[in-house]
Each structure stands twice: as structure tokens, then as C-alpha cells.
Amino acid sequence: MNKIVIKPKVQKKFSLYCPFTNEKLFNDDSSFEIYEGAGNYLFSICEDCLFVDAGNNEEIENYWNDSALKAIEKFVENHKEENILVIEVQDNEDTYWFGFLNEDNIELEVEEIEKRFIK
């Protein structure tokens, strides 16, 4: 699984963007909860609340037992022919996972993905 971990330093007003297409994702300011996707966005899940966005793949929810990460790993494993990037964001309160389809196999360093994803 192609996964990176981001630990944002200071919480300030920010927006989230697709790291591959630069399209703005629909989220409240300073929130990691995404309500609708844009660009190559596939899913978002919060560790504690199983928050999922409106466009989330029901398949991931079917894999949910006791761990969001295990559900995501199973989803990615079942779609290994697709190049899925999983971004794990650990803030002071929760852990969030976001999935993006890397259709063009763009290779980006972790720092570049973070810069493109959180603005």
C-alpha cells in the first residue's frame, strides 16, 4: 500500500486539495472532514468515528470491523491494479485517512504531497 503520514504542526485556517489535480476538496475551514470529493479523490475515514464522506465507497464500510486502517488496507489490496495513494493525517485529536487515485503514476515526495494537500 502506498501510504504517507502527515503530522500537521500548527492548526490554522486551511483547505484540502487533491494532490494530483490541485482541485479543492469540499471541507469546512480547519477541518479534515471532507464532504464531497474532487479530482482523484476516493475516500476519507476518521479513526474514531468512521466519518465517511458522501462519495465514499461502500466497499470500505463493508470491511469495517474494529479498525479503519484494516478496512482501508483490504480495500487497497482488492484494488491493487489501481495506483491508490493513502494519506494518513495525525492531528492532536484524531487520525484521518484519505485515498486518492494516482492515475498518471506521478511520483511526489512526502513534503510535496503535504504542500499540495493542505493549503
mmCIF file of C-alpha atoms in Angstrom:
data_model
loop_
_atom_site.group_PDB
_atom_site.id
_atom_site.type_symbol
_atom_site.label_atom_id
_atom_site.label_comp_id
_atom_site.label_asym_id
_atom_site.label_seq_id
_atom_site.Cartn_x
_atom_site.Cartn_y
_atom_site.Cartn_z
ATOM 1 C CA MET A 1 0.000 0.000 0.000
ATOM 2 C CA ASN A 2 1.343 3.409 -0.967
ATOM 3 C CA LYS A 3 0.782 5.378 2.263
ATOM 4 C CA ILE A 4 2.309 8.519 3.718
ATOM 5 C CA VAL A 5 1.863 10.031 7.181
ATOM 6 C CA ILE A 6 1.431 13.761 7.757
ATOM 7 C CA LYS A 7 1.543 15.350 11.206
ATOM 8 C CA PRO A 8 0.483 18.993 10.773
ATOM 9 C CA LYS A 9 2.419 21.342 13.027
ATOM 10 C CA VAL A 10 0.110 24.234 13.827
ATOM 11 C CA GLN A 11 -3.622 24.162 13.308
ATOM 12 C CA LYS A 12 -4.621 27.296 11.450
ATOM 13 C CA LYS A 13 -7.196 28.048 8.814
ATOM 14 C CA PHE A 14 -6.618 25.672 5.889
ATOM 15 C CA SER A 15 -8.279 23.919 2.984
ATOM 16 C CA LEU A 16 -7.648 20.493 1.488
ATOM 17 C CA TYR A 17 -6.812 19.824 -2.168
ATOM 18 C CA CYS A 18 -6.321 16.801 -4.398
ATOM 19 C CA PRO A 19 -2.513 16.378 -4.520
ATOM 20 C CA PHE A 20 -2.658 15.229 -8.148
ATOM 21 C CA THR A 21 -5.132 17.645 -9.768
ATOM 22 C CA ASN A 22 -4.951 20.605 -7.338
ATOM 23 C CA GLU A 23 -8.768 20.741 -7.174
ATOM 24 C CA LYS A 24 -10.173 21.993 -3.873
ATOM 25 C CA LEU A 25 -11.966 19.379 -1.787
ATOM 26 C CA PHE A 26 -15.155 20.403 -0.029
ATOM 27 C CA ASN A 27 -14.387 20.663 3.682
ATOM 28 C CA ASP A 28 -15.037 23.172 6.446
ATOM 29 C CA ASP A 29 -12.156 25.529 7.159
ATOM 30 C CA SER A 30 -9.665 23.938 9.559
ATOM 31 C CA SER A 31 -11.381 20.550 9.366
ATOM 32 C CA PHE A 32 -10.118 17.263 7.985
ATOM 33 C CA GLU A 33 -13.637 16.059 7.270
ATOM 34 C CA ILE A 34 -14.315 16.034 3.522
ATOM 35 C CA TYR A 35 -17.929 16.113 2.417
ATOM 36 C CA GLU A 36 -17.546 15.756 -1.342
ATOM 37 C CA GLY A 37 -14.650 14.696 -3.459
ATOM 38 C CA ALA A 38 -12.856 16.465 -6.284
ATOM 39 C CA GLY A 39 -10.066 15.481 -8.579
ATOM 40 C CA ASN A 40 -8.843 11.929 -7.989
ATOM 41 C CA TYR A 41 -10.354 11.680 -4.505
ATOM 42 C CA LEU A 42 -11.716 8.253 -3.484
ATOM 43 C CA PHE A 43 -12.484 8.227 0.257
ATOM 44 C CA SER A 44 -11.917 9.669 3.717
ATOM 45 C CA ILE A 45 -12.307 7.986 7.080
ATOM 46 C CA CYS A 46 -11.794 9.173 10.656
ATOM 47 C CA GLU A 47 -10.301 6.615 13.025
ATOM 48 C CA ASP A 48 -12.715 7.103 15.916
ATOM 49 C CA CYS A 49 -15.999 7.972 14.299
ATOM 50 C CA LEU A 50 -15.770 6.169 10.947
ATOM 51 C CA PHE A 51 -16.687 9.516 9.403
ATOM 52 C CA VAL A 52 -17.075 8.965 5.710
ATOM 53 C CA ASP A 53 -17.875 11.491 3.040
ATOM 54 C CA ALA A 54 -20.873 11.434 0.732
ATOM 55 C CA GLY A 55 -18.881 9.907 -2.117
ATOM 56 C CA ASN A 56 -17.247 7.202 -0.037
ATOM 57 C CA ASN A 57 -17.041 3.737 -1.452
ATOM 58 C CA GLU A 58 -19.469 1.447 0.380
ATOM 59 C CA GLU A 59 -16.979 -1.364 -0.072
ATOM 60 C CA ILE A 60 -14.713 0.162 2.584
ATOM 61 C CA GLU A 61 -17.580 0.317 5.052
ATOM 62 C CA ASN A 62 -18.254 -3.372 4.443
ATOM 63 C CA TYR A 63 -14.695 -4.178 5.553
ATOM 64 C CA TRP A 64 -15.034 -2.192 8.783
ATOM 65 C CA ASN A 65 -14.836 -4.368 11.878
ATOM 66 C CA ASP A 66 -12.692 -2.736 14.517
ATOM 67 C CA SER A 67 -10.101 -0.795 12.542
ATOM 68 C CA ALA A 68 -10.372 1.887 9.880
ATOM 69 C CA LEU A 69 -6.825 1.164 8.727
ATOM 70 C CA LYS A 70 -7.545 -2.548 8.246
ATOM 71 C CA ALA A 71 -10.637 -1.681 6.199
ATOM 72 C CA ILE A 72 -8.564 0.654 4.023
ATOM 73 C CA GLU A 73 -5.795 -1.935 3.632
ATOM 74 C CA LYS A 74 -8.338 -4.526 2.476
ATOM 75 C CA PHE A 75 -9.882 -2.044 0.020
ATOM 76 C CA VAL A 76 -6.462 -1.160 -1.445
ATOM 77 C CA GLU A 77 -5.479 -4.836 -1.616
ATOM 78 C CA ASN A 78 -8.667 -5.588 -3.580
ATOM 79 C CA HIS A 79 -7.819 -2.744 -5.995
ATOM 80 C CA LYS A 80 -4.072 -3.274 -6.386
ATOM 81 C CA GLU A 81 -4.319 -2.787 -10.155
ATOM 82 C CA GLU A 82 -5.137 0.854 -9.373
ATOM 83 C CA ASN A 83 -2.444 3.151 -8.024
ATOM 84 C CA ILE A 84 -4.037 4.398 -4.784
ATOM 85 C CA LEU A 85 -2.239 6.850 -2.516
ATOM 86 C CA VAL A 86 -3.372 6.797 1.106
ATOM 87 C CA ILE A 87 -2.626 9.925 3.141
ATOM 88 C CA GLU A 88 -2.752 9.473 6.913
ATOM 89 C CA VAL A 89 -3.128 12.723 8.843
ATOM 90 C CA GLN A 90 -2.481 12.642 12.577
ATOM 91 C CA ASP A 91 -3.618 15.778 14.355
ATOM 92 C CA ASN A 92 -3.765 16.336 18.101
ATOM 93 C CA GLU A 93 -7.171 14.692 18.431
ATOM 94 C CA ASP A 94 -7.787 12.159 15.658
ATOM 95 C CA THR A 95 -6.302 10.215 12.786
ATOM 96 C CA TYR A 96 -7.783 10.580 9.307
ATOM 97 C CA TRP A 97 -7.134 8.592 6.141
ATOM 98 C CA PHE A 98 -7.694 9.894 2.627
ATOM 99 C CA GLY A 99 -7.484 7.916 -0.593
ATOM 100 C CA PHE A 100 -6.539 9.332 -3.978
ATOM 101 C CA LEU A 101 -6.174 7.607 -7.324
ATOM 102 C CA ASN A 102 -2.775 8.330 -8.879
ATOM 103 C CA GLU A 103 -3.874 7.736 -12.479
ATOM 104 C CA ASP A 104 -0.748 9.193 -14.078
ATOM 105 C CA ASN A 105 1.690 7.490 -11.653
ATOM 106 C CA ILE A 106 3.052 10.838 -10.522
ATOM 107 C CA GLU A 107 5.952 10.424 -8.113
ATOM 108 C CA LEU A 108 5.924 13.031 -5.366
ATOM 109 C CA GLU A 109 7.967 13.340 -2.191
ATOM 110 C CA VAL A 110 6.074 13.366 1.119
ATOM 111 C CA GLU A 111 6.802 17.090 1.582
ATOM 112 C CA GLU A 112 5.396 17.905 -1.867
ATOM 113 C CA ILE A 113 2.228 15.863 -1.225
ATOM 114 C CA GLU A 114 1.737 17.658 2.097
ATOM 115 C CA LYS A 115 2.225 21.057 0.425
ATOM 116 C CA ARG A 116 -0.277 20.215 -2.282
ATOM 117 C CA PHE A 117 -2.834 18.566 0.046
ATOM 118 C CA ILE A 118 -3.037 21.088 2.927
ATOM 119 C CA LYS A 119 -3.037 24.790 1.945
#
